[in-house]
Short mmCIF file of C-alpha atoms in Angstrom, two decimals:
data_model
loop_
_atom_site.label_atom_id
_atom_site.label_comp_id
_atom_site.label_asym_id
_atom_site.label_seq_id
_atom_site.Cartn_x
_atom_site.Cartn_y
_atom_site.Cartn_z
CA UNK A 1 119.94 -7.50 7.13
CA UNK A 2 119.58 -10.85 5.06
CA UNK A 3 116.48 -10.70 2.94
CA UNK A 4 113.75 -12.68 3.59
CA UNK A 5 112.95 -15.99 0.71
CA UNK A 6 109.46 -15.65 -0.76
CA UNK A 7 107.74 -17.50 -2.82
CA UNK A 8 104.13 -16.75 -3.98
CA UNK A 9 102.03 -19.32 -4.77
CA UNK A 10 99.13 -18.70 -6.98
CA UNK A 11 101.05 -15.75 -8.78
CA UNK A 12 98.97 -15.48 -12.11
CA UNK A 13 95.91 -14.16 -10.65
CA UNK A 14 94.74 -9.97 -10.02
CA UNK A 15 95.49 -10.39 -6.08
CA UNK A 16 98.46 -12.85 -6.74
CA UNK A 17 99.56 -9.92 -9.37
CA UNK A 18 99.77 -7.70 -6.47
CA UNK A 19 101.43 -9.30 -4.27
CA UNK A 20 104.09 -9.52 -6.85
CA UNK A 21 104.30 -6.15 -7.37
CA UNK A 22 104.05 -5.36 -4.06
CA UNK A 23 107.15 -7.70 -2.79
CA UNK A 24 109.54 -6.51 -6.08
CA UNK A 25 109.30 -3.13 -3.92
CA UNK A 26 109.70 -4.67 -0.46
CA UNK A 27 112.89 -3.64 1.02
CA UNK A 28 113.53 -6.55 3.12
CA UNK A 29 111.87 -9.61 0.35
CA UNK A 30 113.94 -11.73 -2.41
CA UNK A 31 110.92 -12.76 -3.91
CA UNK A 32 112.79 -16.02 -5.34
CA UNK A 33 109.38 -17.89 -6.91
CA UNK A 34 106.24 -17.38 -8.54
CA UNK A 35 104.26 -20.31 -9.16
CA UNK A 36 101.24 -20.88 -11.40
CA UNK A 37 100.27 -24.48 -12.92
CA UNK A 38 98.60 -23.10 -16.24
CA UNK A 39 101.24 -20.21 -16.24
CA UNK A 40 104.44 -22.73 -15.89
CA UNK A 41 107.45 -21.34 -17.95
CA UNK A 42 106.13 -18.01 -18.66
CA UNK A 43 107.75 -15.08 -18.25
CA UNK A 44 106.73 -12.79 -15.07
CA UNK A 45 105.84 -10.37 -17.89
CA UNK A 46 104.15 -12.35 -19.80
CA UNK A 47 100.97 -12.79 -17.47
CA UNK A 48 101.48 -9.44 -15.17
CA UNK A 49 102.61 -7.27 -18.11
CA UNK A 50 102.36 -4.04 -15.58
CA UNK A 51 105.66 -5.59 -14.01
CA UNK A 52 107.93 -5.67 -17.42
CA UNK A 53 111.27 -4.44 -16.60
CA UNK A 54 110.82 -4.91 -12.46
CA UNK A 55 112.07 -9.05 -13.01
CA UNK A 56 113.48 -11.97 -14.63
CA UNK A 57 110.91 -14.57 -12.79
CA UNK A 58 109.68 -17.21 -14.86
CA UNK A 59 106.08 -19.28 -13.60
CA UNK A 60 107.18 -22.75 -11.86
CA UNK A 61 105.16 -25.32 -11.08
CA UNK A 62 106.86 -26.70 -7.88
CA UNK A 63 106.95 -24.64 -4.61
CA UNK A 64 110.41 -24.04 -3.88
CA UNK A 65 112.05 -23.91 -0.11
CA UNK A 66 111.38 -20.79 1.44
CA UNK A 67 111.31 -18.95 4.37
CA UNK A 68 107.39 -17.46 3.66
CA UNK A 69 104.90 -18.48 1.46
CA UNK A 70 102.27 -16.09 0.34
CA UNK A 71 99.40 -18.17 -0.84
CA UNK A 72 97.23 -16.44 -3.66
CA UNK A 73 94.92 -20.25 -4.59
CA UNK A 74 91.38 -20.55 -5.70
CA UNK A 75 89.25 -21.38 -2.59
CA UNK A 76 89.78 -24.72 -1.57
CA UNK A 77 93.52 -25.51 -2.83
CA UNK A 78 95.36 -24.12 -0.05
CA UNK A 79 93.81 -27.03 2.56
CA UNK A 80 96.41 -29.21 -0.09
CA UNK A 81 99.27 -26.81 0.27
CA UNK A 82 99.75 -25.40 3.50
CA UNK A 83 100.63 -28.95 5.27
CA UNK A 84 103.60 -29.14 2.80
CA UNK A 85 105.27 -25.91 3.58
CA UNK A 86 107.61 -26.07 6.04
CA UNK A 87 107.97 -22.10 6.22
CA UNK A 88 105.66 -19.14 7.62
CA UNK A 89 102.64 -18.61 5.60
CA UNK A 90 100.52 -16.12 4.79
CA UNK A 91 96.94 -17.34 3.45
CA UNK A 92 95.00 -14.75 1.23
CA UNK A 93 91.84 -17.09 0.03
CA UNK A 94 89.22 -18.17 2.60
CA UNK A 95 90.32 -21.59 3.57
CA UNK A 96 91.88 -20.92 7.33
CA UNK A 97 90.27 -17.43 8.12
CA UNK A 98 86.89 -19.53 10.02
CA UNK A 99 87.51 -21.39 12.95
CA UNK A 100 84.35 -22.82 13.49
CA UNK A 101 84.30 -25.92 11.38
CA UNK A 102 80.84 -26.18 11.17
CA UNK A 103 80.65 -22.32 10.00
CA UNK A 104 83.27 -22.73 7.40
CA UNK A 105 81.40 -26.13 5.66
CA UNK A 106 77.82 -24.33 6.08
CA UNK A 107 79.36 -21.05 4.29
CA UNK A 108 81.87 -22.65 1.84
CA UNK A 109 79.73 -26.13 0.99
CA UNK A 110 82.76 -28.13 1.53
CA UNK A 111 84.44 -29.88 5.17
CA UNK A 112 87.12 -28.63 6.28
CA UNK A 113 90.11 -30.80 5.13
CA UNK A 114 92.65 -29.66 7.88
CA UNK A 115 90.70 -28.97 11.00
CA UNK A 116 93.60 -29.05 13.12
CA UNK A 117 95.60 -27.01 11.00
CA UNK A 118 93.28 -24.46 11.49
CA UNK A 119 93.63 -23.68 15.06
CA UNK A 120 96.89 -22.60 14.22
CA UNK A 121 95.90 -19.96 12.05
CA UNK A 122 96.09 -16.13 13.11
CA UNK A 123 93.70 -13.88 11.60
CA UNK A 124 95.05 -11.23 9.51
CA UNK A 125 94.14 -8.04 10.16
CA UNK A 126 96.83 -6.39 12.10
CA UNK A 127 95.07 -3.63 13.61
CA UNK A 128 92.57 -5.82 16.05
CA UNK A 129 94.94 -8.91 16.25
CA UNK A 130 98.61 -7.60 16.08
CA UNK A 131 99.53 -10.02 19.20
CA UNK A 132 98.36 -13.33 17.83
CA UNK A 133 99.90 -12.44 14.21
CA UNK A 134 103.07 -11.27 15.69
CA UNK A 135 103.49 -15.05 17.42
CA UNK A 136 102.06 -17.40 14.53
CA UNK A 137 103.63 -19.18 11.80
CA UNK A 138 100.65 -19.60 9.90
CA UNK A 139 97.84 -16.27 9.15
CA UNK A 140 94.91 -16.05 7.23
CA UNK A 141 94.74 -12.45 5.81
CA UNK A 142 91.30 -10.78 6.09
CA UNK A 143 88.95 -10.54 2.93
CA UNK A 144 88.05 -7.64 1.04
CA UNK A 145 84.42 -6.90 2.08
CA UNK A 146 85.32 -8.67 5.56
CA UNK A 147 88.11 -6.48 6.19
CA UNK A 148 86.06 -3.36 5.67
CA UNK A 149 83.07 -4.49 7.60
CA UNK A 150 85.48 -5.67 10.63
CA UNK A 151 87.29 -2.15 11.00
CA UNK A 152 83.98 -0.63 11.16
CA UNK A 153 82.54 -2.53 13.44
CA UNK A 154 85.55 -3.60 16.05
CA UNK A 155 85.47 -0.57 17.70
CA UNK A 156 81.50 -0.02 18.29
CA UNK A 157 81.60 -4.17 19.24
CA UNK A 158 80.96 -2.89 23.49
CA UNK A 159 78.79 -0.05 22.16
CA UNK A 160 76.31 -1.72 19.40
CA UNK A 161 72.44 -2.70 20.99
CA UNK A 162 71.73 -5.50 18.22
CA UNK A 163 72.61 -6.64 15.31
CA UNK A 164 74.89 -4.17 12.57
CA UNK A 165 73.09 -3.54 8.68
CA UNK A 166 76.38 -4.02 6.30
CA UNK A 167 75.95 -2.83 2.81
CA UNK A 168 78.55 -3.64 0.61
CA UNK A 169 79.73 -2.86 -3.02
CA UNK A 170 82.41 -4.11 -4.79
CA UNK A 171 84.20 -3.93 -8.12
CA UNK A 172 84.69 -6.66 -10.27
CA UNK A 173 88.31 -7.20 -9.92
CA UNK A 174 86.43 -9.05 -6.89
CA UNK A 175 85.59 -11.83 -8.84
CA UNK A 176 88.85 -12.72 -10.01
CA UNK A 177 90.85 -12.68 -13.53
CA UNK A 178 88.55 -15.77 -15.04
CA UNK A 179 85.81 -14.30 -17.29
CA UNK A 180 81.83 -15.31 -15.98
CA UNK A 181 78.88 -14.41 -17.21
CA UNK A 182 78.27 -11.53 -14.57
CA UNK A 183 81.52 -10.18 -15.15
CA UNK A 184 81.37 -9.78 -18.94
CA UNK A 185 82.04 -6.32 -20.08
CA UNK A 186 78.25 -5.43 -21.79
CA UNK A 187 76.90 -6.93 -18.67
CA UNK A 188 78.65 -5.48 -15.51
CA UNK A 189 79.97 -1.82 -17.24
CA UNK A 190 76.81 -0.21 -16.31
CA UNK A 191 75.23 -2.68 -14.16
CA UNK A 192 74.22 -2.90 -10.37
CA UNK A 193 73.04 -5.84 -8.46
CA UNK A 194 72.93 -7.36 -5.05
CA UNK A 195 73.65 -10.96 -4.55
CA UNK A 196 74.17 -13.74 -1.91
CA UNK A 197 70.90 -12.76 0.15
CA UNK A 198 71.65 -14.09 3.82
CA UNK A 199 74.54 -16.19 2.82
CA UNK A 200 77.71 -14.77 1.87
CA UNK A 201 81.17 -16.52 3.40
CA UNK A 202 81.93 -12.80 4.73
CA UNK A 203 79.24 -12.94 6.78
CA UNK A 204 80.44 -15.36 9.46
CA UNK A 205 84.37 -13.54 9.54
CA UNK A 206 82.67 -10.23 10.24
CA UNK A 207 80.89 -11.43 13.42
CA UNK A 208 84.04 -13.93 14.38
CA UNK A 209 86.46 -10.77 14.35
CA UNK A 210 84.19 -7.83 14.70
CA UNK A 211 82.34 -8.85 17.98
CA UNK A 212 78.91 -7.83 16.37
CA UNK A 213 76.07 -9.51 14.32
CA UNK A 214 75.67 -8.28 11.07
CA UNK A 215 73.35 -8.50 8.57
CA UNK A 216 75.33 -8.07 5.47
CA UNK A 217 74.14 -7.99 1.86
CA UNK A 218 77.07 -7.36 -0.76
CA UNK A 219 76.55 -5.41 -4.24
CA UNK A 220 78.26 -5.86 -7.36
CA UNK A 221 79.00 -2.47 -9.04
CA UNK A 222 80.42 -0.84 -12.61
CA UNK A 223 83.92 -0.08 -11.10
CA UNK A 224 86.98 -2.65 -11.68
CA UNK A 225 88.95 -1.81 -7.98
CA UNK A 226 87.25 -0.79 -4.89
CA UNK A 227 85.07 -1.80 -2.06
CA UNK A 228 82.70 0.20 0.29
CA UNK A 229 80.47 -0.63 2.60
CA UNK A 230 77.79 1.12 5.25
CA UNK A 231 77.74 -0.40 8.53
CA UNK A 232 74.52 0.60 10.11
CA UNK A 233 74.36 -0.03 13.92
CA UNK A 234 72.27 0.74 16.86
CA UNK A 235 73.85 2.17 19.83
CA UNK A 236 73.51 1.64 23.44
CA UNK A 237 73.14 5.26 23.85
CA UNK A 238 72.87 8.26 22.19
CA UNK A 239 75.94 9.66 21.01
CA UNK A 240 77.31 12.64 18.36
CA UNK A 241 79.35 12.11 15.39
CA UNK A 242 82.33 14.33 17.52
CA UNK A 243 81.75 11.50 20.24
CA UNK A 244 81.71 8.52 17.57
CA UNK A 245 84.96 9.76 15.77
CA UNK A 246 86.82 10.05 19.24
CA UNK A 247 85.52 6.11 20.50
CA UNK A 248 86.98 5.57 16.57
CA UNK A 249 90.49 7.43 17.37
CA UNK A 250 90.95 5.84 20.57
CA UNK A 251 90.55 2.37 18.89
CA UNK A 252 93.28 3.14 16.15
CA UNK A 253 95.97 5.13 17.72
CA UNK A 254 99.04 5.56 15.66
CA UNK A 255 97.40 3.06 13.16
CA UNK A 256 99.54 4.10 9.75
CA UNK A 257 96.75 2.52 7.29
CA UNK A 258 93.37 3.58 8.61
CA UNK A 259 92.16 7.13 7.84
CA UNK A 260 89.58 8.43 9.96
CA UNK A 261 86.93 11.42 9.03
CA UNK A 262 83.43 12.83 9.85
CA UNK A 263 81.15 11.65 7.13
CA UNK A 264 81.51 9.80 3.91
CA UNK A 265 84.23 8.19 2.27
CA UNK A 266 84.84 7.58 -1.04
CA UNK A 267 87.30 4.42 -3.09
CA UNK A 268 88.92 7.01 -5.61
CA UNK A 269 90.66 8.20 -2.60
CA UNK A 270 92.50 4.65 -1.83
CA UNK A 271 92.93 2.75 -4.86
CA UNK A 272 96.53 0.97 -5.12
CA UNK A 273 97.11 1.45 -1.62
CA UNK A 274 97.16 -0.23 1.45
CA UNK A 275 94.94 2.32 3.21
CA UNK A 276 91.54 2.26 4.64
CA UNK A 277 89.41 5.41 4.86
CA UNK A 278 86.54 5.16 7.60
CA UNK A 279 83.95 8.03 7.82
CA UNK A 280 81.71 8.28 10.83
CA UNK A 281 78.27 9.83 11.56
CA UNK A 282 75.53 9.31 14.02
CA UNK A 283 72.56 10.85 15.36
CA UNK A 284 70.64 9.87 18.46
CA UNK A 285 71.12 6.00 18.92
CA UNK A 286 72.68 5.40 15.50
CA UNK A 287 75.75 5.33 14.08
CA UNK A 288 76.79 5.20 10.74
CA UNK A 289 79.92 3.83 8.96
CA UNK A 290 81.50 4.17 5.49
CA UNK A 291 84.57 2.56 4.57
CA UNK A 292 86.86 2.69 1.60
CA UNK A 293 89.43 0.25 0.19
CA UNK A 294 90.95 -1.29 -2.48
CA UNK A 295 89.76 -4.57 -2.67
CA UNK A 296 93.41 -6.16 -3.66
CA UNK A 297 95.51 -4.43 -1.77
CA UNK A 298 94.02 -4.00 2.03
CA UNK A 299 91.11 -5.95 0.58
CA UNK A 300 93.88 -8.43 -0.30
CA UNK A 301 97.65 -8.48 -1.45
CA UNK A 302 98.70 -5.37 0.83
CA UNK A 303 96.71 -6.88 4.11
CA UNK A 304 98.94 -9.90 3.77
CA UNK A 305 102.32 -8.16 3.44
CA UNK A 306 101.27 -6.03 6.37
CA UNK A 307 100.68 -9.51 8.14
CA UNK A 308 104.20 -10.79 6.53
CA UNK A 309 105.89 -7.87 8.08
CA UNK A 310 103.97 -8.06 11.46
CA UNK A 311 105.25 -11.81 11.78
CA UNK A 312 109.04 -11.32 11.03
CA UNK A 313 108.98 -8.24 12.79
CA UNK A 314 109.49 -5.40 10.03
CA UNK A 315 108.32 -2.22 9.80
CA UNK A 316 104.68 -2.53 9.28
CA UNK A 317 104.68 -0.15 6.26
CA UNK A 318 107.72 -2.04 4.58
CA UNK A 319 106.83 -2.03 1.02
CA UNK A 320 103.19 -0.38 1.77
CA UNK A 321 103.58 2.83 1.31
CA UNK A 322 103.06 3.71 -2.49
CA UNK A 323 100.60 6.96 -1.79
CA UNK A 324 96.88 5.96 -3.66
CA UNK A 325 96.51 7.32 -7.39
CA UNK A 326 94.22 9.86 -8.79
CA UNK A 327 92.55 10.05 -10.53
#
C-alpha cells in the first residue's frame, strides 16, 4: 500500500510533539514535513529531543504538498491556513470544531474568519460521529476536556432530566509549551485552582456534540499529563450502576479506545495512550461519571490520527496502540 504524505503543521509544540511521534510509528504515514516558523531549520531533535534517533526532519517554514495536513496552530491561525491546503485536514486547535458562528465569536472573542469553511468541518471524535468523519475532507478533532465531557455524556443525552454538572481537572501540559505565570513551576507544582467560571470555549462543544446542557467548571491541577472530569446528571428515572454500565456498553460496542468500569477512574491508568477510561455509578435518579485521559493524546494528538485513519479508511488503531505507561 503507498504511504500516505503528511505534513504537520505547528510541529514544535507538546500536542504538535505528539503527533510527531505518533505518525514516525504509523504504519501507513511518510510523515514528509514538520513545520514551525520560530523552529525553521532545526533539527526534529533539536525541539522534540524524546524523538532523537526516530528522524532526519528538519523545521520548514513553508507547508509542503501533501496528501493530509495535521494542523497543531495556536488558536486562531488555522482560519489562515486551512483555505490554502489543497489536501485532507485534520484540525487539532479550536478554530472549526463550533458551528454556530455566533457561539464560536461569544466563546473565542474573535469572528469567525471562514464561516463557510466551517460547514465543511466534521467533528472529530470517532466514536459518536464515525459517518460524517469517514466522508469529510476537512475534521476538527475534539478537545481535551471536551472530549472527556462528550463521551460521558453522549450516551445518557435521551436519558438526562436537565442540565449535566461537569467538573474538570487538567494538567498543565494543557496550557501549552510557552511559560505563563500560572504555569510556573513554584506556582502550579502544588497548586489547585478553578478557572473560567461560566465561560470556558469547552462549554459550548460539549452541549453541540453531547446532546446535553452542562454546566462545566474546569480545574487546573499539580500533574503535567492528564485530564478527568465528573459528569453529574439527573436521570429521567431511577436506575442502578449495573443498569447505567449496560446503557454505557450498548453505546460503545466494539469501541477499541474507551474502557468502561463500575466506579472511579483514575489518569495514571491512560497516560501516553489513546485510551479513555469511563467509570459509572448511580443511585436513584443520578448518575455519575468519571473519565480519564491523556490530555495530548485522546485529549489531542491521538484523537486526530484516529480521525486521520477514520477518513482514509485505515485501521482505526493504526499507530494507536502503544499500551499506557506506569507508573
Amino acid at each position: 500500500m503507498t504511504k500516505i504524505k503528511t505534513c504537520i503543521v505547528g510541529a514544535s509544540g507538546y500536542i504538535g510533539g505528539e503527533a510527531v511521534r505518533l505518525l514516525l510509528g504509523h504504519p501507513n504515514i511518510d510523515l514528509i514535513a514538520v513545520t514551525g516558523n520560530e523552529s525553521a531549520g532545526k533539527r526534529l531533535d533539536e525541539i522534540q529531543p524524546n524523538l532523537r534517533g526516530y528522524s532526519d526532519l528538519v523545521y520548514q517554514k513553508e507547508i509542503p504538498e501533501a496528501d493530509v495536513y495535521m494542523l497543531s496552530l495556536p488558536h486562531g491561525e488555522a482560519q489562515n491556513v486551512v483555505p490554502r491546503l489543497k489536501g485532507k485536514v485534520v484540525d487539532l486547535s479550536g478554530d472549526f470544531r463550533l458551528q454556530d458562528t455566533a457561539k464560536f465569536e461569544k466563546y473565542y472573542k474573535a469572528p469567525h474568519k471562514e464561516p463557510e469553511l466551517l460547514k465543511k468541518f466534521a467533528y472529530g471524535i470517532p466514536e459518536i460521529n464515525r459517518g460524517r468523519i469517514k466522508e469529510a475532507q476537512y475534521c476538527a478533532a475534539g478537545g481535551c476536556f471536551a472530549s472527556a465531557a462528550i463521551l460521558s455524556l453522549w450516551p445518557l443525552r435521551e436519558l438526562a432530566a436537565g442540565r449535566a454538572i461537569v467538573d474538570g481537572k487538567t494538567g498543565s501540559s494543557g496550557s501549552g509549551i510557552k511559560p505563563g505565570e500560572k504555569t510556573h513551576h513554584p506556582f502550579r507544582a502544588t497548586s489547585f485552582f478553578g478557572y473560567e467560571m461560566f465561560h470556558h470555549r469547552h462549554t459550548p462543544e460539549i452541549e453541540q456534540a453531547s446532546g446535553v446542557e452542562v454546566l462545566f467548571q474546569p480545574h487546573s491541577t499539580p500533574l503535567v499529563r492528564g485530564v478527568f472530569t465528573t459528569s453529574y446528571v439527573p436521570l429521567k428515572k431511577e436506575m442502578t450502576s449495573d443498569e447505567l454500565l449496560e446503557v454505557f456498553r450498548k453505546a460503545y460496542p466494539g469501541e477499541r479506545f474507551v474502557r468502561l468500569s463500575k466506579g472511579t477512574t483514575n489518569v495514571n491508568n491512560v497516560k501516553g495512550s489513546n485510551f479513555i477510561d469511563l467509570g459509572v455509578a448511580a443511585e436513584g435518579k443520578t448518575a455519575i461519571v468519571f473519565a480519564a485521559i491523556d490530555n495530548l493524546v485522546k485529549g489531542g494528538a491521538g484523537q486526530g490520527v484516529q480521525c486521520l485513519n477514520v477518513m482514509f479508511g485505515l485501521p482505526e488503531e493504526a499507530g494507536l496502540l502503544t499500551p499506557p505507561a506506569q507508573p
